[in-house]
């Protein structure tokens, strides 16, 4: 999936599918500092995620995934759709430019609101959506992320959003990441380049949610992030 293309894969909505939905917004840093091994690992992890969800009976009919990449600007490279609408072999991401984190968060928040409004209009029950931010650096320019991140944090506190902020590599500004993520569960550091382990964990989380049913959603407990998070080396002040 070429992050330099302005072409958007059209989103889709299957009105014949009676299953409750869970919207998933993947907000992925493809700035220049991700070039080389990080962007390759992201490619592989993303492909693993699509395959895991595609092969999961419960998650495959409930999860609707949108992919946003950001560098100099943020763009939707694949609108909300079931994973069956994604290519079997996604085109690789391309890394270049700076890190428009604020623009990406604003875009993701807006698109999630629109998708949930669509579910309401169509009378489709839905679970609290997921927003996953993965970035390896400091927002450049370092503006524009405060307002959307505060809104997202409040939605997470209210139980209306699963909000995950993942820092990648050793150049992350953790003070800024903590502000973007908020207090609970807070920013997490990816262990090495274990994108694959993270995306497997995410697919398992979607399975847990979509298998629980709307009435039991609040009781779902996700597996601890020990397979992918570097809990030992990331210390908060």
PDB file of N, CA and C in Angstrom, residues 31-125:
ATOM      1  N   UNK A  31       6.732   8.328   7.922  1.00  0.00           N
ATOM      2  CA  UNK A  31       7.681   9.414   7.689  1.00  0.00           C
ATOM      3  C   UNK A  31       9.063   8.849   7.381  1.00  0.00           C
ATOM      4  N   UNK A  32       9.983   9.727   6.993  1.00  0.00           N
ATOM      5  CA  UNK A  32      11.291   9.294   6.526  1.00  0.00           C
ATOM      6  C   UNK A  32      12.086   8.478   7.522  1.00  0.00           C
ATOM      7  N   UNK A  33      11.894   8.742   8.819  1.00  0.00           N
ATOM      8  CA  UNK A  33      12.647   8.009   9.834  1.00  0.00           C
ATOM      9  C   UNK A  33      12.219   6.548   9.938  1.00  0.00           C
ATOM     10  N   UNK A  34      11.110   6.188   9.300  1.00  0.00           N
ATOM     11  CA  UNK A  34      10.660   4.798   9.288  1.00  0.00           C
ATOM     12  C   UNK A  34      11.285   3.999   8.146  1.00  0.00           C
ATOM     13  N   UNK A  35      12.102   4.623   7.342  1.00  0.00           N
ATOM     14  CA  UNK A  35      12.665   3.942   6.173  1.00  0.00           C
ATOM     15  C   UNK A  35      13.568   2.786   6.596  1.00  0.00           C
ATOM     16  N   UNK A  36      13.659   1.766   5.740  1.00  0.00           N
ATOM     17  CA  UNK A  36      14.521   0.617   6.011  1.00  0.00           C
ATOM     18  C   UNK A  36      13.799  -0.475   6.766  1.00  0.00           C
ATOM     19  N   UNK A  37      14.465  -1.013   7.808  1.00  0.00           N
ATOM     20  CA  UNK A  37      13.917  -2.143   8.564  1.00  0.00           C
ATOM     21  C   UNK A  37      12.566  -1.834   9.214  1.00  0.00           C
ATOM     22  N   UNK A  38      12.348  -0.626   9.777  1.00  0.00           N
ATOM     23  CA  UNK A  38      11.040  -0.370  10.403  1.00  0.00           C
ATOM     24  C   UNK A  38       9.871  -0.456   9.429  1.00  0.00           C
ATOM     25  N   UNK A  39       9.988   0.151   8.254  1.00  0.00           N
ATOM     26  CA  UNK A  39       8.861   0.132   7.323  1.00  0.00           C
ATOM     27  C   UNK A  39       8.640  -1.281   6.787  1.00  0.00           C
ATOM     28  N   UNK A  40       9.704  -2.048   6.625  1.00  0.00           N
ATOM     29  CA  UNK A  40       9.559  -3.434   6.184  1.00  0.00           C
ATOM     30  C   UNK A  40       8.836  -4.255   7.252  1.00  0.00           C
ATOM     31  N   UNK A  41       9.203  -4.055   8.510  1.00  0.00           N
ATOM     32  CA  UNK A  41       8.541  -4.780   9.601  1.00  0.00           C
ATOM     33  C   UNK A  41       7.076  -4.364   9.711  1.00  0.00           C
ATOM     34  N   UNK A  42       6.786  -3.090   9.474  1.00  0.00           N
ATOM     35  CA  UNK A  42       5.403  -2.628   9.474  1.00  0.00           C
ATOM     36  C   UNK A  42       4.604  -3.313   8.368  1.00  0.00           C
ATOM     37  N   UNK A  43       5.191  -3.391   7.173  1.00  0.00           N
ATOM     38  CA  UNK A  43       4.543  -4.094   6.061  1.00  0.00           C
ATOM     39  C   UNK A  43       4.165  -5.514   6.459  1.00  0.00           C
ATOM     40  N   UNK A  44       5.132  -6.223   7.014  1.00  0.00           N
ATOM     41  CA  UNK A  44       4.917  -7.628   7.365  1.00  0.00           C
ATOM     42  C   UNK A  44       3.877  -7.762   8.478  1.00  0.00           C
ATOM     43  N   UNK A  45       3.942  -6.882   9.477  1.00  0.00           N
ATOM     44  CA  UNK A  45       2.978  -6.943  10.567  1.00  0.00           C
ATOM     45  C   UNK A  45       1.569  -6.633  10.108  1.00  0.00           C
ATOM     46  N   UNK A  46       1.437  -5.659   9.230  1.00  0.00           N
ATOM     47  CA  UNK A  46       0.126  -5.288   8.709  1.00  0.00           C
ATOM     48  C   UNK A  46      -0.474  -6.445   7.902  1.00  0.00           C
ATOM     49  N   UNK A  47       0.344  -7.090   7.072  1.00  0.00           N
ATOM     50  CA  UNK A  47      -0.139  -8.240   6.300  1.00  0.00           C
ATOM     51  C   UNK A  47      -0.567  -9.372   7.229  1.00  0.00           C
ATOM     52  N   UNK A  48       0.192  -9.574   8.306  1.00  0.00           N
ATOM     53  CA  UNK A  48      -0.170 -10.593   9.294  1.00  0.00           C
ATOM     54  C   UNK A  48      -1.520 -10.286   9.927  1.00  0.00           C
ATOM     55  N   UNK A  49      -1.735  -9.022  10.261  1.00  0.00           N
ATOM     56  CA  UNK A  49      -3.003  -8.608  10.864  1.00  0.00           C
ATOM     57  C   UNK A  49      -4.186  -8.927   9.950  1.00  0.00           C
ATOM     58  N   UNK A  50      -4.072  -8.549   8.685  1.00  0.00           N
ATOM     59  CA  UNK A  50      -5.162  -8.805   7.745  1.00  0.00           C
ATOM     60  C   UNK A  50      -5.442 -10.304   7.637  1.00  0.00           C
ATOM     61  N   UNK A  51      -4.384 -11.095   7.583  1.00  0.00           N
ATOM     62  CA  UNK A  51      -4.560 -12.546   7.465  1.00  0.00           C
ATOM     63  C   UNK A  51      -5.201 -13.127   8.721  1.00  0.00           C
ATOM     64  N   UNK A  52      -4.747 -12.672   9.892  1.00  0.00           N
ATOM     65  CA  UNK A  52      -5.297 -13.180  11.148  1.00  0.00           C
ATOM     66  C   UNK A  52      -6.789 -12.869  11.257  1.00  0.00           C
ATOM     67  N   UNK A  53      -7.173 -11.648  10.933  1.00  0.00           N
ATOM     68  CA  UNK A  53      -8.586 -11.268  11.022  1.00  0.00           C
ATOM     69  C   UNK A  53      -9.390 -11.992   9.951  1.00  0.00           C
ATOM     70  N   UNK A  54      -8.830 -12.104   8.753  1.00  0.00           N
ATOM     71  CA  UNK A  54      -9.519 -12.787   7.655  1.00  0.00           C
ATOM     72  C   UNK A  54      -9.838 -14.230   8.016  1.00  0.00           C
ATOM     73  N   UNK A  55      -8.966 -14.866   8.787  1.00  0.00           N
ATOM     74  CA  UNK A  55      -9.139 -16.277   9.138  1.00  0.00           C
ATOM     75  C   UNK A  55      -9.910 -16.493  10.439  1.00  0.00           C
ATOM     76  N   UNK A  56     -10.341 -15.392  11.064  1.00  0.00           N
ATOM     77  CA  UNK A  56     -11.070 -15.481  12.324  1.00  0.00           C
ATOM     78  C   UNK A  56     -12.566 -15.345  12.036  1.00  0.00           C
ATOM     79  N   UNK A  57     -13.327 -16.373  12.341  1.00  0.00           N
ATOM     80  CA  UNK A  57     -14.746 -16.390  11.973  1.00  0.00           C
ATOM     81  C   UNK A  57     -15.515 -15.225  12.575  1.00  0.00           C
ATOM     82  N   UNK A  58     -15.262 -14.914  13.837  1.00  0.00           N
ATOM     83  CA  UNK A  58     -16.004 -13.844  14.494  1.00  0.00           C
ATOM     84  C   UNK A  58     -15.525 -12.470  14.046  1.00  0.00           C
ATOM     85  N   UNK A  59     -14.206 -12.246  14.094  1.00  0.00           N
ATOM     86  CA  UNK A  59     -13.671 -10.924  13.775  1.00  0.00           C
ATOM     87  C   UNK A  59     -13.864 -10.558  12.313  1.00  0.00           C
ATOM     88  N   UNK A  60     -13.815 -11.534  11.423  1.00  0.00           N
ATOM     89  CA  UNK A  60     -13.878 -11.247   9.995  1.00  0.00           C
ATOM     90  C   UNK A  60     -15.220 -10.651   9.575  1.00  0.00           C
ATOM     91  N   UNK A  61     -16.296 -10.974  10.297  1.00  0.00           N
ATOM     92  CA  UNK A  61     -17.612 -10.438   9.930  1.00  0.00           C
ATOM     93  C   UNK A  61     -17.954  -9.177  10.706  1.00  0.00           C
ATOM     94  N   UNK A  62     -17.163  -8.856  11.732  1.00  0.00           N
ATOM     95  CA  UNK A  62     -17.453  -7.679  12.550  1.00  0.00           C
ATOM     96  C   UNK A  62     -16.478  -6.531  12.312  1.00  0.00           C
ATOM     97  N   UNK A  63     -15.209  -6.827  12.155  1.00  0.00           N
ATOM     98  CA  UNK A  63     -14.196  -5.776  12.046  1.00  0.00           C
ATOM     99  C   UNK A  63     -14.261  -5.070  10.698  1.00  0.00           C
ATOM    100  N   UNK A  64     -14.262  -3.753  10.750  1.00  0.00           N
ATOM    101  CA  UNK A  64     -14.166  -2.929   9.550  1.00  0.00           C
ATOM    102  C   UNK A  64     -12.966  -2.006   9.739  1.00  0.00           C
ATOM    103  N   UNK A  65     -11.975  -2.172   8.878  1.00  0.00           N
ATOM    104  CA  UNK A  65     -10.658  -1.569   9.086  1.00  0.00           C
ATOM    105  C   UNK A  65     -10.429  -0.412   8.119  1.00  0.00           C
ATOM    106  N   UNK A  66      -9.953   0.689   8.657  1.00  0.00           N
ATOM    107  CA  UNK A  66      -9.499   1.829   7.860  1.00  0.00           C
ATOM    108  C   UNK A  66      -8.009   2.024   8.112  1.00  0.00           C
ATOM    109  N   UNK A  67      -7.259   2.306   7.068  1.00  0.00           N
ATOM    110  CA  UNK A  67      -5.825   2.539   7.199  1.00  0.00           C
ATOM    111  C   UNK A  67      -5.495   3.974   6.820  1.00  0.00           C
ATOM    112  N   UNK A  68      -4.878   4.688   7.749  1.00  0.00           N
ATOM    113  CA  UNK A  68      -4.395   6.049   7.524  1.00  0.00           C
ATOM    114  C   UNK A  68      -2.877   6.024   7.644  1.00  0.00           C
ATOM    115  N   UNK A  69      -2.170   6.633   6.699  1.00  0.00           N
ATOM    116  CA  UNK A  69      -0.735   6.828   6.855  1.00  0.00           C
ATOM    117  C   UNK A  69      -0.459   8.320   6.953  1.00  0.00           C
ATOM    118  N   UNK A  70       0.659   8.657   7.594  1.00  0.00           N
ATOM    119  CA  UNK A  70       1.002  10.069   7.686  1.00  0.00           C
ATOM    120  C   UNK A  70       2.498  10.275   7.597  1.00  0.00           C
ATOM    121  N   UNK A  71       2.865  11.293   6.855  1.00  0.00           N
ATOM    122  CA  UNK A  71       4.234  11.786   6.730  1.00  0.00           C
ATOM    123  C   UNK A  71       4.120  13.301   6.705  1.00  0.00           C
ATOM    124  N   UNK A  72       4.363  13.953   5.552  1.00  0.00           N
ATOM    125  CA  UNK A  72       4.121  15.397   5.465  1.00  0.00           C
ATOM    126  C   UNK A  72       2.642  15.719   5.674  1.00  0.00           C
ATOM    127  N   UNK A  73       1.785  14.802   5.232  1.00  0.00           N
ATOM    128  CA  UNK A  73       0.348  14.942   5.386  1.00  0.00           C
ATOM    129  C   UNK A  73      -0.249  13.595   5.765  1.00  0.00           C
ATOM    130  N   UNK A  74      -1.482  13.621   6.258  1.00  0.00           N
ATOM    131  CA  UNK A  74      -2.202  12.387   6.579  1.00  0.00           C
ATOM    132  C   UNK A  74      -3.172  12.080   5.448  1.00  0.00           C
ATOM    133  N   UNK A  75      -3.365  10.792   5.169  1.00  0.00           N
ATOM    134  CA  UNK A  75      -4.283  10.394   4.111  1.00  0.00           C
ATOM    135  C   UNK A  75      -4.900   9.049   4.443  1.00  0.00           C
ATOM    136  N   UNK A  76      -6.140   8.861   4.036  1.00  0.00           N
ATOM    137  CA  UNK A  76      -6.781   7.552   4.122  1.00  0.00           C
ATOM    138  C   UNK A  76      -6.350   6.765   2.895  1.00  0.00           C
ATOM    139  N   UNK A  77      -5.646   5.672   3.100  1.00  0.00           N
ATOM    140  CA  UNK A  77      -5.223   4.851   1.965  1.00  0.00           C
ATOM    141  C   UNK A  77      -6.137   3.651   1.763  1.00  0.00           C
ATOM    142  N   UNK A  78      -6.977   3.365   2.754  1.00  0.00           N
ATOM    143  CA  UNK A  78      -8.030   2.369   2.574  1.00  0.00           C
ATOM    144  C   UNK A  78      -9.163   2.715   3.520  1.00  0.00           C
ATOM    145  N   UNK A  79     -10.337   2.993   2.956  1.00  0.00           N
ATOM    146  CA  UNK A  79     -11.480   3.341   3.776  1.00  0.00           C
ATOM    147  C   UNK A  79     -12.007   2.146   4.548  1.00  0.00           C
ATOM    148  N   UNK A  80     -12.915   2.403   5.475  1.00  0.00           N
ATOM    149  CA  UNK A  80     -13.489   1.335   6.290  1.00  0.00           C
ATOM    150  C   UNK A  80     -14.099   0.249   5.413  1.00  0.00           C
ATOM    151  N   UNK A  81     -13.704  -0.974   5.670  1.00  0.00           N
ATOM    152  CA  UNK A  81     -14.268  -2.125   4.972  1.00  0.00           C
ATOM    153  C   UNK A  81     -13.849  -3.373   5.722  1.00  0.00           C
ATOM    154  N   UNK A  82     -14.497  -4.479   5.414  1.00  0.00           N
ATOM    155  CA  UNK A  82     -14.059  -5.754   5.968  1.00  0.00           C
ATOM    156  C   UNK A  82     -12.691  -6.087   5.384  1.00  0.00           C
ATOM    157  N   UNK A  83     -11.948  -6.952   6.060  1.00  0.00           N
ATOM    158  CA  UNK A  83     -10.609  -7.284   5.568  1.00  0.00           C
ATOM    159  C   UNK A  83     -10.664  -8.037   4.249  1.00  0.00           C
ATOM    160  N   UNK A  84     -11.808  -8.620   3.926  1.00  0.00           N
ATOM    161  CA  UNK A  84     -11.928  -9.325   2.654  1.00  0.00           C
ATOM    162  C   UNK A  84     -11.813  -8.374   1.471  1.00  0.00           C
ATOM    163  N   UNK A  85     -12.040  -7.075   1.713  1.00  0.00           N
ATOM    164  CA  UNK A  85     -11.935  -6.086   0.645  1.00  0.00           C
ATOM    165  C   UNK A  85     -10.499  -5.592   0.451  1.00  0.00           C
ATOM    166  N   UNK A  86      -9.618  -5.951   1.369  1.00  0.00           N
ATOM    167  CA  UNK A  86      -8.208  -5.579   1.223  1.00  0.00           C
ATOM    168  C   UNK A  86      -7.513  -6.559   0.280  1.00  0.00           C
ATOM    169  N   UNK A  87      -6.453  -6.119  -0.392  1.00  0.00           N
ATOM    170  CA  UNK A  87      -5.704  -7.034  -1.258  1.00  0.00           C
ATOM    171  C   UNK A  87      -5.111  -8.188  -0.451  1.00  0.00           C
ATOM    172  N   UNK A  88      -5.014  -9.350  -1.066  1.00  0.00           N
ATOM    173  CA  UNK A  88      -4.391 -10.495  -0.407  1.00  0.00           C
ATOM    174  C   UNK A  88      -2.931 -10.187  -0.066  1.00  0.00           C
ATOM    175  N   UNK A  89      -2.274  -9.468  -0.957  1.00  0.00           N
ATOM    176  CA  UNK A  89      -0.884  -9.059  -0.735  1.00  0.00           C
ATOM    177  C   UNK A  89      -0.829  -7.535  -0.825  1.00  0.00           C
ATOM    178  N   UNK A  90      -0.984  -6.842   0.299  1.00  0.00           N
ATOM    179  CA  UNK A  90      -0.993  -5.375   0.257  1.00  0.00           C
ATOM    180  C   UNK A  90       0.313  -4.823  -0.310  1.00  0.00           C
ATOM    181  N   UNK A  91       0.196  -3.770  -1.093  1.00  0.00           N
ATOM    182  CA  UNK A  91       1.398  -3.103  -1.594  1.00  0.00           C
ATOM    183  C   UNK A  91       2.174  -2.523  -0.422  1.00  0.00           C
ATOM    184  N   UNK A  92       3.504  -2.495  -0.512  1.00  0.00           N
ATOM    185  CA  UNK A  92       4.301  -2.001   0.622  1.00  0.00           C
ATOM    186  C   UNK A  92       4.084  -0.515   0.877  1.00  0.00           C
ATOM    187  N   UNK A  93       4.239  -0.132   2.141  1.00  0.00           N
ATOM    188  CA  UNK A  93       4.221   1.281   2.496  1.00  0.00           C
ATOM    189  C   UNK A  93       5.518   1.933   2.023  1.00  0.00           C
ATOM    190  N   UNK A  94       5.473   3.247   1.831  1.00  0.00           N
ATOM    191  CA  UNK A  94       6.666   3.997   1.439  1.00  0.00           C
ATOM    192  C   UNK A  94       6.952   5.054   2.492  1.00  0.00           C
ATOM    193  N   UNK A  95       8.218   5.206   2.878  1.00  0.00           N
ATOM    194  CA  UNK A  95       8.594   6.125   3.950  1.00  0.00           C
ATOM    195  C   UNK A  95       9.325   7.340   3.398  1.00  0.00           C
ATOM    196  N   UNK A  96       8.875   8.531   3.802  1.00  0.00           N
ATOM    197  CA  UNK A  96       9.544   9.777   3.420  1.00  0.00           C
ATOM    198  C   UNK A  96       8.881  10.928   4.159  1.00  0.00           C
ATOM    199  N   UNK A  97       9.588  12.028   4.281  1.00  0.00           N
ATOM    200  CA  UNK A  97       8.976  13.239   4.799  1.00  0.00           C
ATOM    201  C   UNK A  97       8.941  13.336   6.312  1.00  0.00           C
ATOM    202  N   UNK A  98       8.188  14.338   6.789  1.00  0.00           N
ATOM    203  CA  UNK A  98       8.110  14.629   8.218  1.00  0.00           C
ATOM    204  C   UNK A  98       6.946  13.863   8.860  1.00  0.00           C
ATOM    205  N   UNK A  99       6.452  14.326  10.008  1.00  0.00           N
ATOM    206  CA  UNK A  99       5.549  13.509  10.831  1.00  0.00           C
ATOM    207  C   UNK A  99       4.318  14.312  11.250  1.00  0.00           C
ATOM    208  N   UNK A 100       3.286  14.305  10.410  1.00  0.00           N
ATOM    209  CA  UNK A 100       2.084  15.106  10.642  1.00  0.00           C
ATOM    210  C   UNK A 100       1.109  14.378  11.570  1.00  0.00           C
ATOM    211  N   UNK A 101       1.529  14.163  12.814  1.00  0.00           N
ATOM    212  CA  UNK A 101       0.731  13.398  13.768  1.00  0.00           C
ATOM    213  C   UNK A 101      -0.617  14.048  14.058  1.00  0.00           C
ATOM    214  N   UNK A 102      -0.620  15.363  14.250  1.00  0.00           N
ATOM    215  CA  UNK A 102      -1.860  16.054  14.561  1.00  0.00           C
ATOM    216  C   UNK A 102      -2.888  15.922  13.460  1.00  0.00           C
ATOM    217  N   UNK A 103      -2.448  16.104  12.234  1.00  0.00           N
ATOM    218  CA  UNK A 103      -3.351  15.965  11.091  1.00  0.00           C
ATOM    219  C   UNK A 103      -3.908  14.545  11.017  1.00  0.00           C
ATOM    220  N   UNK A 104      -3.066  13.552  11.319  1.00  0.00           N
ATOM    221  CA  UNK A 104      -3.493  12.153  11.263  1.00  0.00           C
ATOM    222  C   UNK A 104      -4.536  11.847  12.336  1.00  0.00           C
ATOM    223  N   UNK A 105      -4.320  12.330  13.548  1.00  0.00           N
ATOM    224  CA  UNK A 105      -5.279  12.093  14.629  1.00  0.00           C
ATOM    225  C   UNK A 105      -6.616  12.765  14.334  1.00  0.00           C
ATOM    226  N   UNK A 106      -6.560  13.988  13.816  1.00  0.00           N
ATOM    227  CA  UNK A 106      -7.797  14.705  13.475  1.00  0.00           C
ATOM    228  C   UNK A 106      -8.572  13.946  12.395  1.00  0.00           C
ATOM    229  N   UNK A 107      -7.869  13.477  11.383  1.00  0.00           N
ATOM    230  CA  UNK A 107      -8.507  12.718  10.304  1.00  0.00           C
ATOM    231  C   UNK A 107      -9.130  11.433  10.839  1.00  0.00           C
ATOM    232  N   UNK A 108      -8.393  10.710  11.665  1.00  0.00           N
ATOM    233  CA  UNK A 108      -8.897   9.447  12.207  1.00  0.00           C
ATOM    234  C   UNK A 108     -10.132   9.669  13.074  1.00  0.00           C
ATOM    235  N   UNK A 109     -10.092  10.691  13.933  1.00  0.00           N
ATOM    236  CA  UNK A 109     -11.230  10.981  14.806  1.00  0.00           C
ATOM    237  C   UNK A 109     -12.471  11.308  13.979  1.00  0.00           C
ATOM    238  N   UNK A 110     -12.272  12.101  12.933  1.00  0.00           N
ATOM    239  CA  UNK A 110     -13.401  12.498  12.082  1.00  0.00           C
ATOM    240  C   UNK A 110     -13.992  11.289  11.347  1.00  0.00           C
ATOM    241  N   UNK A 111     -13.123  10.428  10.814  1.00  0.00           N
ATOM    242  CA  UNK A 111     -13.604   9.271  10.065  1.00  0.00           C
ATOM    243  C   UNK A 111     -14.304   8.258  10.977  1.00  0.00           C
ATOM    244  N   UNK A 112     -13.811   8.094  12.197  1.00  0.00           N
ATOM    245  CA  UNK A 112     -14.478   7.201  13.144  1.00  0.00           C
ATOM    246  C   UNK A 112     -15.878   7.715  13.498  1.00  0.00           C
ATOM    247  N   UNK A 113     -15.985   9.010  13.716  1.00  0.00           N
ATOM    248  CA  UNK A 113     -17.297   9.591  14.014  1.00  0.00           C
ATOM    249  C   UNK A 113     -18.272   9.347  12.864  1.00  0.00           C
ATOM    250  N   UNK A 114     -17.802   9.529  11.641  1.00  0.00           N
ATOM    251  CA  UNK A 114     -18.656   9.312  10.471  1.00  0.00           C
ATOM    252  C   UNK A 114     -19.079   7.849  10.369  1.00  0.00           C
ATOM    253  N   UNK A 115     -18.160   6.933  10.659  1.00  0.00           N
ATOM    254  CA  UNK A 115     -18.498   5.512  10.528  1.00  0.00           C
ATOM    255  C   UNK A 115     -19.523   5.098  11.581  1.00  0.00           C
ATOM    256  N   UNK A 116     -19.326   5.543  12.801  1.00  0.00           N
ATOM    257  CA  UNK A 116     -20.283   5.197  13.854  1.00  0.00           C
ATOM    258  C   UNK A 116     -21.647   5.820  13.580  1.00  0.00           C
ATOM    259  N   UNK A 117     -21.663   7.015  12.992  1.00  0.00           N
ATOM    260  CA  UNK A 117     -22.933   7.634  12.612  1.00  0.00           C
ATOM    261  C   UNK A 117     -23.630   6.805  11.538  1.00  0.00           C
ATOM    262  N   UNK A 118     -22.855   6.218  10.623  1.00  0.00           N
ATOM    263  CA  UNK A 118     -23.429   5.345   9.603  1.00  0.00           C
ATOM    264  C   UNK A 118     -24.076   4.123  10.236  1.00  0.00           C
ATOM    265  N   UNK A 119     -23.400   3.521  11.214  1.00  0.00           N
ATOM    266  CA  UNK A 119     -23.984   2.368  11.900  1.00  0.00           C
ATOM    267  C   UNK A 119     -25.323   2.738  12.531  1.00  0.00           C
ATOM    268  N   UNK A 120     -25.367   3.897  13.160  1.00  0.00           N
ATOM    269  CA  UNK A 120     -26.608   4.337  13.805  1.00  0.00           C
ATOM    270  C   UNK A 120     -27.725   4.505  12.782  1.00  0.00           C
ATOM    271  N   UNK A 121     -27.407   5.157  11.658  1.00  0.00           N
ATOM    272  CA  UNK A 121     -28.430   5.373  10.629  1.00  0.00           C
ATOM    273  C   UNK A 121     -28.954   4.062  10.072  1.00  0.00           C
ATOM    274  N   UNK A 122     -28.064   3.078   9.937  1.00  0.00           N
ATOM    275  CA  UNK A 122     -28.436   1.796   9.368  1.00  0.00           C
ATOM    276  C   UNK A 122     -29.034   0.845  10.402  1.00  0.00           C
ATOM    277  N   UNK A 123     -29.054   1.259  11.671  1.00  0.00           N
ATOM    278  CA  UNK A 123     -29.588   0.404  12.723  1.00  0.00           C
ATOM    279  C   UNK A 123     -28.719  -0.798  13.023  1.00  0.00           C
ATOM    280  N   UNK A 124     -27.405  -0.667  12.785  1.00  0.00           N
ATOM    281  CA  UNK A 124     -26.462  -1.751  13.032  1.00  0.00           C
ATOM    282  C   UNK A 124     -25.826  -1.560  14.411  1.00  0.00           C
ATOM    283  N   UNK A 125     -25.939  -2.540  15.305  1.00  0.00           N
ATOM    284  CA  UNK A 125     -25.243  -2.413  16.598  1.00  0.00           C
ATOM    285  C   UNK A 125     -23.729  -2.430  16.387  1.00  0.00           C
TER     286      UNK A 125
END
